[in-house]
PDB file of C-alpha atoms (C1' of nucleotides) in Angstrom:
ATOM      1  CA  MET A  13     -10.392   6.748  25.977  1.00 71.00           C
ATOM      2  CA  ASP A  14     -13.427   4.562  26.530  1.00 85.00           C
ATOM      3  CA  ALA A  15     -15.068   2.471  23.847  1.00 87.00           C
ATOM      4  CA  GLU A  16     -17.821   5.013  23.240  1.00 90.00           C
ATOM      5  CA  GLN A  17     -15.398   7.865  22.649  1.00 91.00           C
ATOM      6  CA  ALA A  18     -13.230   5.627  20.495  1.00 93.00           C
ATOM      7  CA  ALA A  19     -16.259   4.694  18.410  1.00 96.00           C
ATOM      8  CA  LYS A  20     -17.243   8.331  17.850  1.00 96.00           C
ATOM      9  CA  THR A  21     -13.705   9.300  16.976  1.00 95.00           C
ATOM     10  CA  LYS A  22     -13.425   6.504  14.436  1.00 95.00           C
ATOM     11  CA  LEU A  23     -16.732   7.439  12.822  1.00 96.00           C
ATOM     12  CA  LYS A  24     -15.633  11.049  12.544  1.00 95.00           C
ATOM     13  CA  GLU A  25     -12.285  10.016  11.053  1.00 93.00           C
ATOM     14  CA  ILE A  26     -13.901   8.127   8.220  1.00 93.00           C
ATOM     15  CA  GLY A  27     -16.477  10.843   7.654  1.00 93.00           C
ATOM     16  CA  MET A  28     -19.663   8.980   8.521  1.00 96.00           C
ATOM     17  CA  ARG A  29     -22.648  10.582  10.186  1.00 97.00           C
ATOM     18  CA  ILE A  30     -22.721   9.876  13.867  1.00 97.00           C
ATOM     19  CA  THR A  31     -25.958   8.153  14.801  1.00 98.00           C
ATOM     20  CA  PRO A  32     -26.696   6.427  18.108  1.00 98.00           C
ATOM     21  CA  GLN A  33     -27.016   3.144  16.200  1.00 98.00           C
ATOM     22  CA  ARG A  34     -23.557   3.399  14.695  1.00 98.00           C
ATOM     23  CA  VAL A  35     -21.927   4.441  17.919  1.00 98.00           C
ATOM     24  CA  LEU A  36     -23.490   1.515  19.745  1.00 98.00           C
ATOM     25  CA  ILE A  37     -22.596  -1.036  17.079  1.00 98.00           C
ATOM     26  CA  LEU A  38     -19.001   0.097  16.862  1.00 97.00           C
ATOM     27  CA  LYS A  39     -18.654   0.519  20.612  1.00 97.00           C
ATOM     28  CA  ASN A  40     -19.714  -3.094  21.044  1.00 96.00           C
ATOM     29  CA  ILE A  41     -17.257  -4.353  18.491  1.00 97.00           C
ATOM     30  CA  ILE A  42     -14.503  -2.452  20.265  1.00 95.00           C
ATOM     31  CA  ALA A  43     -15.565  -3.601  23.714  1.00 94.00           C
ATOM     32  CA  MET A  44     -16.169  -7.239  22.830  1.00 92.00           C
ATOM     33  CA  ASN A  45     -12.913  -7.410  20.936  1.00 89.00           C
ATOM     34  CA  GLY A  46     -13.488 -10.721  19.169  1.00 91.00           C
ATOM     35  CA  HIS A  47     -14.777 -12.337  16.026  1.00 95.00           C
ATOM     36  CA  LEU A  48     -18.481 -11.675  16.086  1.00 95.00           C
ATOM     37  CA  THR A  49     -21.375 -12.452  13.815  1.00 96.00           C
ATOM     38  CA  ALA A  50     -23.970  -9.815  12.978  1.00 97.00           C
ATOM     39  CA  GLU A  51     -26.391 -11.795  15.125  1.00 97.00           C
ATOM     40  CA  GLU A  52     -24.052 -11.783  18.110  1.00 96.00           C
ATOM     41  CA  ILE A  53     -23.509  -8.065  17.838  1.00 97.00           C
ATOM     42  CA  HIS A  54     -27.225  -7.433  17.460  1.00 97.00           C
ATOM     43  CA  ARG A  55     -27.992  -9.511  20.536  1.00 96.00           C
ATOM     44  CA  GLU A  56     -25.926  -7.147  22.703  1.00 96.00           C
ATOM     45  CA  LEU A  57     -27.637  -4.007  21.463  1.00 97.00           C
ATOM     46  CA  PRO A  58     -30.752  -2.261  22.747  1.00 97.00           C
ATOM     47  CA  SER A  59     -33.783  -3.636  20.968  1.00 95.00           C
ATOM     48  CA  PHE A  60     -34.630  -0.524  18.976  1.00 96.00           C
ATOM     49  CA  ILE A  61     -31.729  -1.339  16.668  1.00 97.00           C
ATOM     50  CA  THR A  62     -32.737  -3.585  13.790  1.00 97.00           C
ATOM     51  CA  LEU A  63     -30.673  -6.489  12.563  1.00 98.00           C
ATOM     52  CA  ALA A  64     -30.901  -4.912   9.102  1.00 98.00           C
ATOM     53  CA  THR A  65     -29.292  -1.756  10.468  1.00 98.00           C
ATOM     54  CA  VAL A  66     -26.533  -3.840  11.981  1.00 98.00           C
ATOM     55  CA  TYR A  67     -25.904  -5.577   8.663  1.00 98.00           C
ATOM     56  CA  ASN A  68     -25.974  -2.352   6.672  1.00 98.00           C
ATOM     57  CA  ASN A  69     -23.519  -0.624   8.949  1.00 98.00           C
ATOM     58  CA  LEU A  70     -21.183  -3.584   9.196  1.00 98.00           C
ATOM     59  CA  LYS A  71     -21.037  -3.463   5.422  1.00 96.00           C
ATOM     60  CA  TYR A  72     -20.177   0.241   5.415  1.00 97.00           C
ATOM     61  CA  PHE A  73     -17.612  -0.174   8.168  1.00 97.00           C
ATOM     62  CA  ALA A  74     -15.947  -2.988   6.261  1.00 95.00           C
ATOM     63  CA  GLU A  75     -15.866  -1.000   3.011  1.00 93.00           C
ATOM     64  CA  LEU A  76     -14.162   1.826   4.836  1.00 94.00           C
ATOM     65  CA  ASN A  77     -11.684  -0.580   6.438  1.00 93.00           C
ATOM     66  CA  LEU A  78     -12.814   0.143   9.947  1.00 95.00           C
ATOM     67  CA  ILE A  79     -13.511  -3.542  10.472  1.00 96.00           C
ATOM     68  CA  ASN A  80     -12.617  -6.779   8.684  1.00 95.00           C
ATOM     69  CA  GLU A  81     -15.189  -9.221   7.430  1.00 95.00           C
ATOM     70  CA  LEU A  82     -14.087 -12.822   7.919  1.00 94.00           C
ATOM     71  CA  SER A  83     -16.012 -15.056   5.576  1.00 90.00           C
ATOM     72  CA  PHE A  84     -14.207 -18.363   5.850  1.00 83.00           C
ATOM     73  CA  GLY A  85     -15.434 -21.491   7.501  1.00 72.00           C
ATOM     74  CA  SER A  86     -18.943 -21.243   8.826  1.00 75.00           C
ATOM     75  CA  SER A  87     -21.984 -20.093   6.923  1.00 86.00           C
ATOM     76  CA  CYS A  88     -22.082 -16.558   8.252  1.00 92.00           C
ATOM     77  CA  SER A  89     -19.514 -13.800   8.292  1.00 95.00           C
ATOM     78  CA  LYS A  90     -17.685 -12.706  11.383  1.00 95.00           C
ATOM     79  CA  TYR A  91     -16.389  -9.229  12.028  1.00 97.00           C
ATOM     80  CA  GLU A  92     -13.400  -7.846  13.920  1.00 96.00           C
ATOM     81  CA  LEU A  93     -11.835  -4.443  14.465  1.00 95.00           C
ATOM     82  CA  ALA A  94      -9.277  -3.694  11.774  1.00 93.00           C
ATOM     83  CA  ASP A  95      -6.696  -2.056  13.982  1.00 84.00           C
ATOM     84  CA  THR A  96      -4.231  -4.854  14.585  1.00 85.00           C
ATOM     85  CA  SER A  97      -2.376  -7.028  12.130  1.00 90.00           C
ATOM     86  CA  HIS A  98      -2.536 -10.714  12.781  1.00 96.00           C
ATOM     87  CA  TYR A  99      -3.450 -14.003  11.190  1.00 97.00           C
ATOM     88  CA  HIS A 100      -6.144 -16.538  12.086  1.00 97.00           C
ATOM     89  CA  VAL A 101      -6.154 -20.132  13.258  1.00 97.00           C
ATOM     90  CA  ILE A 102      -9.526 -21.818  12.770  1.00 95.00           C
ATOM     91  CA  CYS A 103     -10.891 -25.001  14.315  1.00 93.00           C
ATOM     92  CA  GLU A 104     -12.694 -27.007  11.654  1.00 89.00           C
ATOM     93  CA  SER A 105     -14.682 -28.840  14.275  1.00 87.00           C
ATOM     94  CA  CYS A 106     -16.034 -26.102  16.557  1.00 88.00           C
ATOM     95  CA  GLN A 107     -15.397 -23.107  14.266  1.00 89.00           C
ATOM     96  CA  GLN A 108     -13.570 -21.126  16.938  1.00 91.00           C
ATOM     97  CA  ILE A 109     -11.062 -18.584  15.694  1.00 94.00           C
ATOM     98  CA  ALA A 110      -7.787 -17.792  17.428  1.00 95.00           C
ATOM     99  CA  ASP A 111      -5.534 -14.866  16.600  1.00 96.00           C
ATOM    100  CA  PHE A 112      -1.910 -15.483  15.662  1.00 97.00           C
ATOM    101  CA  ASN A 113       0.521 -12.614  15.854  1.00 96.00           C
ATOM    102  CA  TYR A 114       3.350 -12.920  13.388  1.00 97.00           C
ATOM    103  CA  PRO A 115       5.410 -10.482  11.340  1.00 96.00           C
ATOM    104  CA  LEU A 116       3.543  -9.554   8.156  1.00 96.00           C
ATOM    105  CA  LEU A 117       4.651 -11.382   5.038  1.00 97.00           C
ATOM    106  CA  ASN A 118       5.419  -8.286   3.061  1.00 97.00           C
ATOM    107  CA  GLU A 119       8.012  -9.860   0.771  1.00 97.00           C
ATOM    108  CA  VAL A 120       5.535 -12.566  -0.163  1.00 98.00           C
ATOM    109  CA  GLU A 121       2.905  -9.935  -0.812  1.00 98.00           C
ATOM    110  CA  TYR A 122       5.328  -8.090  -3.036  1.00 98.00           C
ATOM    111  CA  ALA A 123       6.147 -11.276  -4.959  1.00 98.00           C
ATOM    112  CA  ALA A 124       2.446 -12.063  -5.415  1.00 98.00           C
ATOM    113  CA  ALA A 125       1.789  -8.578  -6.767  1.00 98.00           C
ATOM    114  CA  GLN A 126       4.656  -8.881  -9.265  1.00 98.00           C
ATOM    115  CA  VAL A 127       3.741 -12.340 -10.490  1.00 98.00           C
ATOM    116  CA  ALA A 128       0.015 -11.748 -10.805  1.00 97.00           C
ATOM    117  CA  HIS A 129       0.313  -8.158 -12.079  1.00 97.00           C
ATOM    118  CA  PHE A 130      -2.024  -7.004  -9.360  1.00 97.00           C
ATOM    119  CA  LYS A 131      -1.921  -3.971  -7.125  1.00 97.00           C
ATOM    120  CA  VAL A 132      -2.119  -5.778  -3.794  1.00 97.00           C
ATOM    121  CA  HIS A 133      -3.005  -3.832  -0.671  1.00 93.00           C
ATOM    122  CA  ARG A 134      -3.535  -6.512   1.907  1.00 93.00           C
ATOM    123  CA  HIS A 135      -3.368 -10.217   2.529  1.00 96.00           C
ATOM    124  CA  THR A 136      -4.839 -12.752   4.900  1.00 96.00           C
ATOM    125  CA  LEU A 137      -3.410 -16.031   6.123  1.00 97.00           C
ATOM    126  CA  GLU A 138      -5.541 -18.719   7.708  1.00 96.00           C
ATOM    127  CA  PHE A 139      -4.545 -21.947   9.370  1.00 97.00           C
ATOM    128  CA  TYR A 140      -7.080 -24.761   9.591  1.00 95.00           C
ATOM    129  CA  GLY A 141      -7.037 -27.616  12.054  1.00 95.00           C
ATOM    130  CA  LEU A 142      -8.316 -28.732  15.409  1.00 94.00           C
ATOM    131  CA  CYS A 143      -8.225 -26.779  18.640  1.00 95.00           C
ATOM    132  CA  GLN A 144      -7.008 -28.379  21.845  1.00 95.00           C
ATOM    133  CA  GLU A 145     -10.449 -29.496  23.052  1.00 93.00           C
ATOM    134  CA  CYS A 146     -11.593 -30.884  19.713  1.00 92.00           C
ATOM    135  CA  LYS A 147      -8.244 -32.634  19.353  1.00 91.00           C
ATOM    136  CA  LYS A 148      -8.906 -34.501  22.617  1.00 91.00           C
ATOM    137  CA  LYS A 149     -12.416 -35.521  21.607  1.00 81.00           C
ATOM    138  CA  LYS A 150     -11.199 -37.340  18.503  1.00 70.00           C
TER     139      LYS A 150
ATOM    140  CA  MET B  30      -5.205 -40.344 -18.569  1.00 72.00           C
ATOM    141  CA  ASP B  31      -8.191 -38.315 -19.693  1.00 86.00           C
ATOM    142  CA  ALA B  32     -10.398 -36.307 -17.387  1.00 87.00           C
ATOM    143  CA  GLU B  33     -13.087 -38.988 -17.274  1.00 91.00           C
ATOM    144  CA  GLN B  34     -10.667 -41.705 -16.217  1.00 92.00           C
ATOM    145  CA  ALA B  35      -9.030 -39.365 -13.727  1.00 93.00           C
ATOM    146  CA  ALA B  36     -12.430 -38.598 -12.237  1.00 96.00           C
ATOM    147  CA  LYS B  37     -13.304 -42.283 -11.827  1.00 97.00           C
ATOM    148  CA  THR B  38      -9.936 -43.055 -10.311  1.00 95.00           C
ATOM    149  CA  LYS B  39     -10.262 -40.271  -7.797  1.00 95.00           C
ATOM    150  CA  LEU B  40     -13.755 -41.357  -6.793  1.00 96.00           C
ATOM    151  CA  LYS B  41     -12.528 -44.907  -6.291  1.00 95.00           C
ATOM    152  CA  GLU B  42      -9.593 -43.694  -4.221  1.00 93.00           C
ATOM    153  CA  ILE B  43     -11.784 -41.914  -1.751  1.00 92.00           C
ATOM    154  CA  GLY B  44     -14.288 -44.769  -1.653  1.00 92.00           C
ATOM    155  CA  MET B  45     -17.356 -43.056  -3.081  1.00 95.00           C
ATOM    156  CA  ARG B  46     -19.884 -44.803  -5.267  1.00 97.00           C
ATOM    157  CA  ILE B  47     -19.311 -44.094  -8.884  1.00 97.00           C
ATOM    158  CA  THR B  48     -22.422 -42.543 -10.404  1.00 98.00           C
ATOM    159  CA  PRO B  49     -22.635 -40.840 -13.790  1.00 98.00           C
ATOM    160  CA  GLN B  50     -23.475 -37.600 -12.008  1.00 98.00           C
ATOM    161  CA  ARG B  51     -20.334 -37.691  -9.897  1.00 98.00           C
ATOM    162  CA  VAL B  52     -18.110 -38.636 -12.767  1.00 98.00           C
ATOM    163  CA  LEU B  53     -19.461 -35.794 -14.855  1.00 98.00           C
ATOM    164  CA  ILE B  54     -19.195 -33.215 -12.097  1.00 98.00           C
ATOM    165  CA  LEU B  55     -15.641 -34.160 -11.230  1.00 97.00           C
ATOM    166  CA  LYS B  56     -14.617 -34.549 -14.854  1.00 97.00           C
ATOM    167  CA  ASN B  57     -15.762 -31.011 -15.505  1.00 96.00           C
ATOM    168  CA  ILE B  58     -13.873 -29.630 -12.551  1.00 97.00           C
ATOM    169  CA  ILE B  59     -10.753 -31.379 -13.782  1.00 95.00           C
ATOM    170  CA  ALA B  60     -11.243 -30.291 -17.387  1.00 94.00           C
ATOM    171  CA  MET B  61     -12.167 -26.689 -16.660  1.00 92.00           C
ATOM    172  CA  ASN B  62      -9.323 -26.351 -14.203  1.00 89.00           C
ATOM    173  CA  GLY B  63     -10.346 -23.083 -12.609  1.00 91.00           C
ATOM    174  CA  HIS B  64     -12.252 -21.532  -9.756  1.00 95.00           C
ATOM    175  CA  LEU B  65     -15.847 -22.391 -10.462  1.00 95.00           C
ATOM    176  CA  THR B  66     -19.144 -21.741  -8.747  1.00 96.00           C
ATOM    177  CA  ALA B  67     -21.718 -24.515  -8.370  1.00 97.00           C
ATOM    178  CA  GLU B  68     -23.804 -22.659 -10.934  1.00 97.00           C
ATOM    179  CA  GLU B  69     -20.975 -22.554 -13.450  1.00 96.00           C
ATOM    180  CA  ILE B  70     -20.310 -26.247 -13.056  1.00 98.00           C
ATOM    181  CA  HIS B  71     -23.992 -27.046 -13.334  1.00 97.00           C
ATOM    182  CA  ARG B  72     -24.300 -25.023 -16.517  1.00 96.00           C
ATOM    183  CA  GLU B  73     -21.771 -27.269 -18.271  1.00 96.00           C
ATOM    184  CA  LEU B  74     -23.512 -30.489 -17.334  1.00 97.00           C
ATOM    185  CA  PRO B  75     -26.262 -32.390 -19.142  1.00 97.00           C
ATOM    186  CA  SER B  76     -29.619 -31.174 -17.930  1.00 94.00           C
ATOM    187  CA  PHE B  77     -30.640 -34.338 -16.099  1.00 96.00           C
ATOM    188  CA  ILE B  78     -28.251 -33.355 -13.323  1.00 97.00           C
ATOM    189  CA  THR B  79     -29.855 -31.169 -10.683  1.00 97.00           C
ATOM    190  CA  LEU B  80     -28.211 -28.161  -9.122  1.00 98.00           C
ATOM    191  CA  ALA B  81     -28.954 -29.764  -5.746  1.00 98.00           C
ATOM    192  CA  THR B  82     -26.987 -32.828  -6.769  1.00 98.00           C
ATOM    193  CA  VAL B  83     -24.101 -30.607  -7.790  1.00 98.00           C
ATOM    194  CA  TYR B  84     -24.157 -28.841  -4.420  1.00 98.00           C
ATOM    195  CA  ASN B  85     -24.416 -32.060  -2.454  1.00 98.00           C
ATOM    196  CA  ASN B  86     -21.521 -33.662  -4.258  1.00 98.00           C
ATOM    197  CA  LEU B  87     -19.327 -30.601  -4.091  1.00 98.00           C
ATOM    198  CA  LYS B  88     -19.849 -30.705  -0.366  1.00 96.00           C
ATOM    199  CA  TYR B  89     -18.807 -34.362  -0.163  1.00 97.00           C
ATOM    200  CA  PHE B  90     -15.816 -33.810  -2.430  1.00 97.00           C
ATOM    201  CA  ALA B  91     -14.669 -30.918  -0.281  1.00 95.00           C
ATOM    202  CA  GLU B  92     -15.063 -32.893   2.940  1.00 93.00           C
ATOM    203  CA  LEU B  93     -12.932 -35.641   1.486  1.00 94.00           C
ATOM    204  CA  ASN B  94     -10.343 -33.115   0.336  1.00 92.00           C
ATOM    205  CA  LEU B  95     -10.777 -33.880  -3.328  1.00 95.00           C
ATOM    206  CA  ILE B  96     -11.553 -30.230  -3.985  1.00 96.00           C
ATOM    207  CA  ASN B  97     -11.169 -26.972  -2.087  1.00 95.00           C
ATOM    208  CA  GLU B  98     -14.021 -24.676  -1.333  1.00 95.00           C
ATOM    209  CA  LEU B  99     -13.052 -21.020  -1.659  1.00 94.00           C
ATOM    210  CA  SER B 100     -15.464 -18.879   0.283  1.00 90.00           C
ATOM    211  CA  PHE B 101     -13.819 -15.476   0.306  1.00 83.00           C
ATOM    212  CA  GLY B 102     -14.921 -12.406  -1.535  1.00 72.00           C
ATOM    213  CA  SER B 103     -18.113 -12.858  -3.493  1.00 76.00           C
ATOM    214  CA  SER B 104     -21.395 -14.165  -2.174  1.00 86.00           C
ATOM    215  CA  CYS B 105     -21.042 -17.705  -3.461  1.00 92.00           C
ATOM    216  CA  SER B 106     -18.358 -20.318  -3.008  1.00 95.00           C
ATOM    217  CA  LYS B 107     -15.946 -21.303  -5.721  1.00 95.00           C
ATOM    218  CA  TYR B 108     -14.394 -24.718  -6.082  1.00 96.00           C
ATOM    219  CA  GLU B 109     -11.055 -25.940  -7.404  1.00 96.00           C
ATOM    220  CA  LEU B 110      -9.258 -29.262  -7.618  1.00 95.00           C
ATOM    221  CA  ALA B 111      -7.177 -29.888  -4.510  1.00 93.00           C
ATOM    222  CA  ASP B 112      -4.182 -31.397  -6.214  1.00 84.00           C
ATOM    223  CA  THR B 113      -1.804 -28.486  -6.444  1.00 85.00           C
ATOM    224  CA  SER B 114      -0.498 -26.233  -3.710  1.00 90.00           C
ATOM    225  CA  HIS B 115      -0.721 -22.541  -4.402  1.00 96.00           C
ATOM    226  CA  TYR B 116      -2.058 -19.303  -3.021  1.00 97.00           C
ATOM    227  CA  HIS B 117      -4.677 -16.911  -4.373  1.00 97.00           C
ATOM    228  CA  VAL B 118      -4.669 -13.315  -5.545  1.00 97.00           C
ATOM    229  CA  ILE B 119      -8.168 -11.826  -5.670  1.00 95.00           C
ATOM    230  CA  CYS B 120      -9.385  -8.712  -7.463  1.00 93.00           C
ATOM    231  CA  GLU B 121     -11.731  -6.800  -5.168  1.00 89.00           C
ATOM    232  CA  SER B 122     -13.329  -5.071  -8.109  1.00 87.00           C
ATOM    233  CA  CYS B 123     -14.122  -7.876 -10.579  1.00 88.00           C
ATOM    234  CA  GLN B 124     -13.733 -10.839  -8.193  1.00 89.00           C
ATOM    235  CA  GLN B 125     -11.362 -12.698 -10.487  1.00 91.00           C
ATOM    236  CA  ILE B 126      -8.986 -15.115  -8.808  1.00 94.00           C
ATOM    237  CA  ALA B 127      -5.410 -15.728  -9.949  1.00 95.00           C
ATOM    238  CA  ASP B 128      -3.199 -18.547  -8.706  1.00 96.00           C
ATOM    239  CA  PHE B 129       0.158 -17.728  -7.154  1.00 97.00           C
ATOM    240  CA  ASN B 130       2.733 -20.479  -6.912  1.00 96.00           C
ATOM    241  CA  TYR B 131       5.061 -20.021  -3.995  1.00 97.00           C
ATOM    242  CA  PRO B 132       6.855 -22.350  -1.594  1.00 96.00           C
ATOM    243  CA  LEU B 133       4.522 -23.393   1.212  1.00 96.00           C
ATOM    244  CA  LEU B 134       4.955 -21.539   4.463  1.00 97.00           C
ATOM    245  CA  ASN B 135       5.536 -24.611   6.568  1.00 97.00           C
ATOM    246  CA  GLU B 136       7.596 -22.907   9.251  1.00 97.00           C
ATOM    247  CA  VAL B 137       4.869 -20.334   9.736  1.00 98.00           C
ATOM    248  CA  GLU B 138       2.291 -23.106   9.921  1.00 98.00           C
ATOM    249  CA  TYR B 139       4.378 -24.827  12.551  1.00 98.00           C
ATOM    250  CA  ALA B 140       4.687 -21.614  14.554  1.00 98.00           C
ATOM    251  CA  ALA B 141       0.942 -21.022  14.365  1.00 98.00           C
ATOM    252  CA  ALA B 142       0.228 -24.545  15.593  1.00 98.00           C
ATOM    253  CA  GLN B 143       2.601 -24.087  18.544  1.00 98.00           C
ATOM    254  CA  VAL B 144       1.309 -20.700  19.588  1.00 98.00           C
ATOM    255  CA  ALA B 145      -2.378 -21.490  19.246  1.00 97.00           C
ATOM    256  CA  HIS B 146      -2.128 -25.055  20.576  1.00 97.00           C
ATOM    257  CA  PHE B 147      -3.890 -26.338  17.479  1.00 97.00           C
ATOM    258  CA  LYS B 148      -3.240 -29.342  15.309  1.00 97.00           C
ATOM    259  CA  VAL B 149      -2.949 -27.530  11.991  1.00 97.00           C
ATOM    260  CA  HIS B 150      -3.167 -29.512   8.782  1.00 93.00           C
ATOM    261  CA  ARG B 151      -3.385 -26.834   6.123  1.00 93.00           C
ATOM    262  CA  HIS B 152      -3.305 -23.124   5.543  1.00 96.00           C
ATOM    263  CA  THR B 153      -4.460 -20.660   2.941  1.00 96.00           C
ATOM    264  CA  LEU B 154      -3.008 -17.307   1.971  1.00 97.00           C
ATOM    265  CA  GLU B 155      -4.977 -14.723   0.027  1.00 96.00           C
ATOM    266  CA  PHE B 156      -3.870 -11.440  -1.459  1.00 97.00           C
ATOM    267  CA  TYR B 157      -6.464  -8.760  -2.154  1.00 95.00           C
ATOM    268  CA  GLY B 158      -6.144  -5.908  -4.560  1.00 94.00           C
ATOM    269  CA  LEU B 159      -6.871  -4.834  -8.113  1.00 94.00           C
ATOM    270  CA  CYS B 160      -6.112  -6.764 -11.267  1.00 95.00           C
ATOM    271  CA  GLN B 161      -4.454  -5.101 -14.216  1.00 95.00           C
ATOM    272  CA  GLU B 162      -7.671  -4.154 -16.004  1.00 93.00           C
ATOM    273  CA  CYS B 163      -9.456  -2.851 -12.937  1.00 92.00           C
ATOM    274  CA  LYS B 164      -6.328  -0.929 -12.003  1.00 91.00           C
ATOM    275  CA  LYS B 165      -6.507   0.920 -15.340  1.00 91.00           C
ATOM    276  CA  LYS B 166     -10.174   1.757 -14.979  1.00 80.00           C
ATOM    277  CA  LYS B 167      -9.635   3.639 -11.721  1.00 70.00           C
TER     278      LYS B 167
ATOM    279  C1'  DT C  30     -30.850 -56.836  -1.592  1.00 84.87           C
ATOM    280  C1'  DT C  31     -28.826 -53.628   1.020  1.00 84.87           C
ATOM    281  C1'  DT C  32     -27.285 -49.145   1.216  1.00 84.87           C
ATOM    282  C1'  DG C  33     -26.248 -45.026  -0.938  1.00 84.87           C
ATOM    283  C1'  DT C  34     -27.761 -41.534  -4.448  1.00 84.87           C
ATOM    284  C1'  DT C  35     -30.844 -38.758  -7.207  1.00 84.87           C
ATOM    285  C1'  DG C  36     -34.542 -35.517  -8.612  1.00 84.87           C
ATOM    286  C1'  DC C  37     -37.914 -32.674  -7.226  1.00 84.87           C
ATOM    287  C1'  DA C  38     -39.947 -29.218  -4.691  1.00 84.87           C
ATOM    288  C1'  DA C  39     -40.073 -26.950  -0.655  1.00 84.87           C
ATOM    289  C1'  DA C  40     -37.492 -25.079   3.230  1.00 84.87           C
ATOM    290  C1'  DT C  41     -33.819 -22.529   5.345  1.00 84.87           C
ATOM    291  C1'  DC C  42     -30.901 -18.954   6.570  1.00 84.87           C
ATOM    292  C1'  DA C  43     -27.871 -15.113   5.974  1.00 84.87           C
ATOM    293  C1'  DT C  44     -28.074 -10.928   3.934  1.00 84.87           C
ATOM    294  C1'  DT C  45     -30.136  -7.109   1.174  1.00 84.87           C
ATOM    295  C1'  DT C  46     -33.590  -3.858  -0.362  1.00 84.87           C
ATOM    296  C1'  DG C  47     -37.647  -0.499  -1.075  1.00 84.87           C
ATOM    297  C1'  DC C  48     -39.832   2.948   0.963  1.00 84.87           C
ATOM    298  C1'  DA C  49     -41.862   6.220   4.149  1.00 84.87           C
ATOM    299  C1'  DA C  50     -40.714   8.540   8.380  1.00 84.87           C
ATOM    300  C1'  DG C  51     -37.203  10.313  11.215  1.00 84.87           C
ATOM    301  C1'  DT C  52     -32.262  12.373  11.913  1.00 84.87           C
ATOM    302  C1'  DT C  53     -27.871  14.567  11.236  1.00 84.87           C
ATOM    303  C1'  DC C  54     -25.233  18.276   9.682  1.00 84.87           C
TER     304       DC C  54
ATOM    305  C1'  DG D   4     -33.468  22.168   4.222  1.00 84.87           C
ATOM    306  C1'  DA D   5     -30.732  18.731   1.888  1.00 84.87           C
ATOM    307  C1'  DA D   6     -28.823  14.484   2.183  1.00 84.87           C
ATOM    308  C1'  DC D   7     -28.399  10.538   4.734  1.00 84.87           C
ATOM    309  C1'  DT D   8     -30.244   6.773   8.040  1.00 84.87           C
ATOM    310  C1'  DT D   9     -33.459   4.000  10.115  1.00 84.87           C
ATOM    311  C1'  DG D  10     -37.171   0.507  10.895  1.00 84.87           C
ATOM    312  C1'  DC D  11     -40.099  -2.478   8.948  1.00 84.87           C
ATOM    313  C1'  DA D  12     -41.468  -6.009   6.149  1.00 84.87           C
ATOM    314  C1'  DA D  13     -40.770  -8.248   2.147  1.00 84.87           C
ATOM    315  C1'  DA D  14     -37.451  -9.985  -1.270  1.00 84.87           C
ATOM    316  C1'  DT D  15     -33.353 -12.327  -2.612  1.00 84.87           C
ATOM    317  C1'  DG D  16     -30.124 -15.789  -3.485  1.00 84.87           C
ATOM    318  C1'  DA D  17     -27.130 -19.427  -2.176  1.00 84.87           C
ATOM    319  C1'  DT D  18     -27.382 -23.680  -0.186  1.00 84.87           C
ATOM    320  C1'  DT D  19     -29.740 -27.603   2.184  1.00 84.87           C
ATOM    321  C1'  DT D  20     -33.254 -31.002   3.106  1.00 84.87           C
ATOM    322  C1'  DG D  21     -37.190 -34.548   3.099  1.00 84.87           C
ATOM    323  C1'  DC D  22     -38.773 -38.127   0.723  1.00 84.87           C
ATOM    324  C1'  DA D  23     -40.059 -41.509  -2.661  1.00 84.87           C
ATOM    325  C1'  DA D  24     -38.069 -43.695  -6.725  1.00 84.87           C
ATOM    326  C1'  DC D  25     -33.858 -45.461  -8.539  1.00 84.87           C
ATOM    327  C1'  DA D  26     -29.128 -47.305  -9.077  1.00 84.87           C
ATOM    328  C1'  DA D  27     -24.540 -49.150  -7.435  1.00 84.87           C
ATOM    329  C1'  DA D  28     -22.141 -52.612  -4.941  1.00 84.87           C
TER     330       DA D  28
END
DNA sequence: TTTGTTGCAAATCATTTGCAAGTTC
DNA sequence: GAACTTGCAAATGATTTGCAACAAA
C-alpha cells in the first residue's frame, strides 16, 4: 500500500473526514518517516494548504493517537507517526533525534501506575547527550 | 542549612554572581520543592523582580544543571531542583506531575549510547495517564 | 573599574482562533 | 442540508532581547 492509500485508510479508521489537506499532510508524515516540525511538513505541501491547517490537523491527529507530538528540547514540537514503539536519543548540541529500539519497560510502567495511583497508558524515555559529530567538535 | 543559605552555596558552587534576585529565585525553588512555572515562581517573589529576570535566570540555572526544565505536556515549561533522581508521572487531563522514585535505568542508558553512537549523560522517563481524581470524573 | 546583571519595553516566534466561504458525508 | 473544514488575518501567550542604568567582584 502506498503512502496515500495508507493515509486515507488511517483517516477512515479514526473516523475523520477525508479532505485533500489531511490526506496530503498525513501522506507526507508517512513518506518522510522522521521527526518533523509543522514548518517542515508545511514546506513539502502544495501552497494552497495553510500552516494553520497543518497545525490544526497535527493537533487532531495527535489527540487521536495517529501521531506523537515530541515537545522536548527545541522550541517547537516535532511530530512522528505513532505506529512503532521506540525511545529517543537527542543531541543537546544540534537537536537531532535518533530512534532507539528497545523492549518496552512495561514492568516499570506498572510500578509507576501503582505508586502514583495513576491509570498510565503510555510512557516515553529520552536520552540526552551529544551525537557523534558534535562529540568530535568539542 | 536553610533555603537561603543553600541557594547562596549553590550559586557559589557554579560560579555565578550572587545577586538578591538570584538568591530569591533559587531559594523559592528550593523552598517550594515542586514543579513550577516561571509565572508561579515570579508570583512568590517581591515585585521588584521582573518576569524577564526570572526567565533569564531559570535558563542559566538549567544550563548549569542546577535545575531541570520540564517541557512536556502543557504549553509552558516547569522547573524543579536537579538534586534528586526520579521519574515523572503526568496527568493528561489536569497536567499535574507526580514524582516516581525508581532505580535509574543505567543499563538502558548504556545500550542507547552504544546503539545510537551518542555520548549520553542523562535520561528522562515520563509516564502519561490519568490521576486518581481525573480517573473518577471520566 | 571591569564585567556581569537588571528592569523596562518592545520584539519574537510557535501556535491558536474567529469567522465567512467552501466541502464532505 | 447539516456538520465539519479551510483559508485568512489577527490574536495569543510564552519566552527572549536590546539597551541604558546599576551592582558585584
